[in-house]
Short mmCIF file of C-alpha atoms in Angstrom, two decimals:
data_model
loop_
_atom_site.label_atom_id
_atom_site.label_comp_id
_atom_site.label_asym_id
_atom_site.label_seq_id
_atom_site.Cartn_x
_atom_site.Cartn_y
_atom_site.Cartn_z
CA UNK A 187 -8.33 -28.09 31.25
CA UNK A 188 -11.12 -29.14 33.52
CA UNK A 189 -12.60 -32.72 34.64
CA UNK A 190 -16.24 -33.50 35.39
CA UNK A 191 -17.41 -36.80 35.90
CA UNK A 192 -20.80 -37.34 35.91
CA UNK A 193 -20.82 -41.28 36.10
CA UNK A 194 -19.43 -44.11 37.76
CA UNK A 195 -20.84 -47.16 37.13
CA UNK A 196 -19.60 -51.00 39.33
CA UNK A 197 -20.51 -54.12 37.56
CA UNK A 198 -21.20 -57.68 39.18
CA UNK A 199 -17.65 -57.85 40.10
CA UNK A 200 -16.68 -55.12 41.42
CA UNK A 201 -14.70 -52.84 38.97
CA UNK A 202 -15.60 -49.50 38.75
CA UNK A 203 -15.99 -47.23 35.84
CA UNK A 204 -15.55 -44.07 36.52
CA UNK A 205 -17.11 -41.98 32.59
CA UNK A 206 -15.64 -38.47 32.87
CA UNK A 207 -16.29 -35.66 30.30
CA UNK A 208 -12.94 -33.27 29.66
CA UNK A 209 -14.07 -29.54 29.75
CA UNK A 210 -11.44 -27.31 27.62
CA UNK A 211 -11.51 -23.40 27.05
CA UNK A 212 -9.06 -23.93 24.07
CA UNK A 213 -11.39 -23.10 21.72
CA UNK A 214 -12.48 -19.48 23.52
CA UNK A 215 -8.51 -18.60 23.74
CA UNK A 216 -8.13 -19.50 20.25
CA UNK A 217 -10.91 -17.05 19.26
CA UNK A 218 -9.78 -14.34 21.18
CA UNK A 219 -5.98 -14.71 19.78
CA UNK A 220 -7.27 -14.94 15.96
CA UNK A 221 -9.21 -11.71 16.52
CA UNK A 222 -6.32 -10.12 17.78
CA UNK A 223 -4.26 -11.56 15.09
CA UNK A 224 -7.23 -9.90 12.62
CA UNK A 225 -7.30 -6.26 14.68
CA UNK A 226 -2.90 -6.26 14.99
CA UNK A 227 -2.95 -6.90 10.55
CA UNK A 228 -5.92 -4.50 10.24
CA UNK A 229 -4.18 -1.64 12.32
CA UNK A 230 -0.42 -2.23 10.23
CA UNK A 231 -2.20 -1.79 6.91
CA UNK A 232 -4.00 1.03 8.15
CA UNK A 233 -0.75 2.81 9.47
CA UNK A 234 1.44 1.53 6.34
CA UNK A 235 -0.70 2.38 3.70
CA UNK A 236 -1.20 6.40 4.39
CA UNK A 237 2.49 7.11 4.15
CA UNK A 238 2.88 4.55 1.39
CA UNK A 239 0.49 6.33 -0.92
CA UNK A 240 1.47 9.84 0.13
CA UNK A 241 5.26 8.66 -0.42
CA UNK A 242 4.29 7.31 -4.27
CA UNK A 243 2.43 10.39 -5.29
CA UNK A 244 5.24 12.63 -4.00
CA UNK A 245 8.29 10.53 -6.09
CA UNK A 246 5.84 11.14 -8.76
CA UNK A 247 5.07 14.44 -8.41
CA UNK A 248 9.34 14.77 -7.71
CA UNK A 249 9.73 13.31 -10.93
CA UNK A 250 7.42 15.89 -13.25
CA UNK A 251 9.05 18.54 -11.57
CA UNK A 252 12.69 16.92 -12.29
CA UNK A 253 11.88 16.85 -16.07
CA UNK A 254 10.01 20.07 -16.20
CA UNK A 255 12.34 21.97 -14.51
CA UNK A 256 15.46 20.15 -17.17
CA UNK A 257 13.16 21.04 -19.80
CA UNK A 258 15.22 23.39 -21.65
CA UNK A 259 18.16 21.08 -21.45
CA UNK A 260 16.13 18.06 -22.74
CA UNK A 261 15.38 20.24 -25.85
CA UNK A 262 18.91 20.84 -26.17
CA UNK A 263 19.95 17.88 -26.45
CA UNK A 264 16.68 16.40 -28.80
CA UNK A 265 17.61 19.25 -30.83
CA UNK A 266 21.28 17.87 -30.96
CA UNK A 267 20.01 14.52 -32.42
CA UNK A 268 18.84 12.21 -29.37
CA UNK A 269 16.01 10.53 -29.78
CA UNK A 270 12.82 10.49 -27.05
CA UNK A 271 13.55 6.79 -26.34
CA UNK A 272 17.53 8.09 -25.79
CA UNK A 273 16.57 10.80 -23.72
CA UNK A 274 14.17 8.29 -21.64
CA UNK A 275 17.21 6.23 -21.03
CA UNK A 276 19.39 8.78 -20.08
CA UNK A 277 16.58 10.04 -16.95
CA UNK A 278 15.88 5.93 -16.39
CA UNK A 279 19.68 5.37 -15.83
CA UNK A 280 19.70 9.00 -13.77
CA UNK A 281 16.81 7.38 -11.66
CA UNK A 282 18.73 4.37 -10.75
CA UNK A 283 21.74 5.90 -9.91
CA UNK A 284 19.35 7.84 -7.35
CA UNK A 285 17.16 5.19 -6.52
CA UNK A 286 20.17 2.10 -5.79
CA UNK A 287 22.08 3.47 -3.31
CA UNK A 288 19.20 4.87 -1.14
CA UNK A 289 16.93 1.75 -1.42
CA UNK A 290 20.64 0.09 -0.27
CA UNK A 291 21.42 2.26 2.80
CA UNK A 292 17.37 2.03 3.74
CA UNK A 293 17.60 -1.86 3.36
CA UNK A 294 20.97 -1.91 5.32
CA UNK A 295 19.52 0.42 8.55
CA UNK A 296 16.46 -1.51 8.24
CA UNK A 297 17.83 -4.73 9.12
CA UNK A 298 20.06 -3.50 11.25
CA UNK A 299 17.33 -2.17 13.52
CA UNK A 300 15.41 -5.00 13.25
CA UNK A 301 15.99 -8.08 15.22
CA UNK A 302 14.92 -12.27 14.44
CA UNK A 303 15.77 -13.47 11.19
CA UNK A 304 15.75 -11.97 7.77
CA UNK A 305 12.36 -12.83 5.90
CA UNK A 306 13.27 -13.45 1.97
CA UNK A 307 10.44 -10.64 1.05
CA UNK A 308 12.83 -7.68 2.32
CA UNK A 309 14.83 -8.08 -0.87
CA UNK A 310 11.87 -7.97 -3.56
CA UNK A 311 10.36 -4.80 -1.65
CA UNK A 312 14.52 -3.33 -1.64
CA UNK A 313 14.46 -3.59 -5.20
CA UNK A 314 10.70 -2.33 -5.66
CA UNK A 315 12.00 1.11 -4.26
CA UNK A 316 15.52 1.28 -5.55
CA UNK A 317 13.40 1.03 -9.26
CA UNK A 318 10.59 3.20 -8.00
CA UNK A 319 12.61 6.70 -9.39
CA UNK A 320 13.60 4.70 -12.28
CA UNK A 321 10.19 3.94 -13.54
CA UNK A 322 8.80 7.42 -12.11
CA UNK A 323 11.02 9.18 -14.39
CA UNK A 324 10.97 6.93 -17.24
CA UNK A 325 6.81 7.90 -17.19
CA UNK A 326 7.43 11.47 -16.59
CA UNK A 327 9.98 11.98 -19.49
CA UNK A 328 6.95 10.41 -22.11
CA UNK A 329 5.53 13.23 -22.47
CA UNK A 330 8.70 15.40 -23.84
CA UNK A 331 7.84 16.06 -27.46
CA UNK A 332 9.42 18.46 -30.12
CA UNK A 333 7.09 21.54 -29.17
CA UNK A 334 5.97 23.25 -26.98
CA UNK A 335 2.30 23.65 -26.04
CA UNK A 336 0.22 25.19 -23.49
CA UNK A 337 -1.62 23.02 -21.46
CA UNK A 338 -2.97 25.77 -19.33
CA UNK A 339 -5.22 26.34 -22.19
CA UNK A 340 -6.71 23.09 -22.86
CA UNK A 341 -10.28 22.77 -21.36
CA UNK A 342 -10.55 19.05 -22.41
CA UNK A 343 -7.19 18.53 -20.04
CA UNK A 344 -9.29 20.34 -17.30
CA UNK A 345 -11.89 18.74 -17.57
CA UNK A 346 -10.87 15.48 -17.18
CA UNK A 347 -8.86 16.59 -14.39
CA UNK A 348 -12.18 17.70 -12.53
CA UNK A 349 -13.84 14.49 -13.15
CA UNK A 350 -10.68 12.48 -11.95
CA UNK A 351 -10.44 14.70 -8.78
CA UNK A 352 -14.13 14.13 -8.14
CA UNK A 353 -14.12 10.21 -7.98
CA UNK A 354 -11.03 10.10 -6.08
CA UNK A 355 -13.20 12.32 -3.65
CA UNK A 356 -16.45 10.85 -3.93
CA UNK A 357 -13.97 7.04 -3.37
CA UNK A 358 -12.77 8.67 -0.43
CA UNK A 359 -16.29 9.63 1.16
CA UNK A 360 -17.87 6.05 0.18
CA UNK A 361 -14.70 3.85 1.91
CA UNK A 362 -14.92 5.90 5.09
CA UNK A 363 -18.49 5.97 5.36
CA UNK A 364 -18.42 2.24 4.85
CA UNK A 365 -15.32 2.01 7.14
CA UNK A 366 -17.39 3.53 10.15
CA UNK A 367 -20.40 2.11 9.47
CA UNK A 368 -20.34 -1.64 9.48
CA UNK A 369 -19.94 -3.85 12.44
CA UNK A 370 -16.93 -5.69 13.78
CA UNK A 371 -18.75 -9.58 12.65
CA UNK A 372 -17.84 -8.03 9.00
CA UNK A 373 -14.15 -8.38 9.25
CA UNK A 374 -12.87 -10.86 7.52
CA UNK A 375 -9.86 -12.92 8.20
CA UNK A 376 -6.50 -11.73 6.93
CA UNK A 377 -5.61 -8.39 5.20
CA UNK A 378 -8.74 -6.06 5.48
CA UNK A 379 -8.75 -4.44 1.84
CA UNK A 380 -11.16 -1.44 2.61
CA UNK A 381 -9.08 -0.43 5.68
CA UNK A 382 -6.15 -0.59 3.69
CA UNK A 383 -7.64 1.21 0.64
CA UNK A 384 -9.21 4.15 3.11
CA UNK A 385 -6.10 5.65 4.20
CA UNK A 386 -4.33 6.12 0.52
CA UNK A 387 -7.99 7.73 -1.03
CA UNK A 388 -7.98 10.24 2.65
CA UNK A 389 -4.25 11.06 1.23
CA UNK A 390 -5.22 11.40 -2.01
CA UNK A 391 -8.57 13.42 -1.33
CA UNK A 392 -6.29 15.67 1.12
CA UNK A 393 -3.31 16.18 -1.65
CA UNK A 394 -5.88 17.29 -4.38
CA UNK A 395 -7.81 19.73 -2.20
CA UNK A 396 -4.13 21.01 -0.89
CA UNK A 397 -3.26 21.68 -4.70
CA UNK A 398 -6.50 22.85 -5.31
CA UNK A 399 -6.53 26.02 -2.82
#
């Protein structure tokens, strides 16, 4: 902080006034540590949200693959009596017994490798992934139904495939063109949505081309 006076003034009497004005860069530092603040939250939901969407797809994608590959088991055992709600259950409870333990030994490393104090929003994301190959399963097994039918042969299924796969692409193009193109003045404070959102449709767009060739 910084003086400058600019006035003294002496009365009949003889006392002085000195009138000084107080010159602070506060304001300038404070600037330049809330756009850091803005740039530091912008680049940790660009770097978290890639692998976060790629990891999602993939449980999802493990999941299918999990029930289609069991498939002749799963008839078994519908053809033994269980029910599709039973044989959801089963693959839910199969999905936690997978998903506890891991979500517990990644929780457990986590905090061990991290150092401060223990923020209360570790335990609600713990329990968000130790349900994540519940739920994936639970949604895969819904489509198990008494016969069998070839999907390869639906057009209507490909079609709206192709029309899926071409907005996530066309998504894709539009939030990176509008990532590179506007200015810095356009950030707003807090957590920047379309850099967030930019990474997960780039993994998406890069997964369905993959599949495609």
């Amino acid at each position: 902080m910084q003086t400058d006076a600019y006035g003294i003034l002496v009365d009949d009497e003889g006392i002085v006034d000195v009138q000084v004005r107080l010159i602070s860069e506060l304001n300038t530092a404070l600037d330049q540590v809330l756009a850091q603040q803005r740039t530091t939250r912008a680049l940790v939901a660009i770097s978290a949200a890639g692998p976060l969407g790629v990891a999602l797809a993939l449980v999802m994608l493990a999941a299918q693959l999990v029930v289609h590959r069991r498939r002749v088991a799963l008839d078994l055992l519908r053809a033994r009596g269980l029910t599709e709600q039973q044989l959801r259950r089963a693959l839910a409870l199969e999905g936690a017994a997978l998903g506890l333990p891991a979500a517990a030994l990644g929780t457990a490393v986590g905090v061990a490798l991290t150092s401060g104090p223990l923020h209360w929003s570790v335990w609600p994301i713990a329990l968000l992934v130790a349900a994540l190959p519940t739920g994936a399963l639970a949604v895969a097994a819904r489509g198990l139904s008494a016969g069998r039918t070839r999907t390869d042969l639906s057009t209507r299924a490909g079609r709206w495939r192709l029309v899926a796969e071409v907005l996530v692409l066309a998504g894709a193009a539009a939030a990176l063109w509008q990532l590179l193109r506007r200015d810095d003045a356009a950030t707003a404070a807090g957590l920047d949505l379309l850099a967030a959102a930019t990474p997960i449709l780039l993994a998406l767009a890069a997964c369905l081309l993959v599949l495609r060739v």
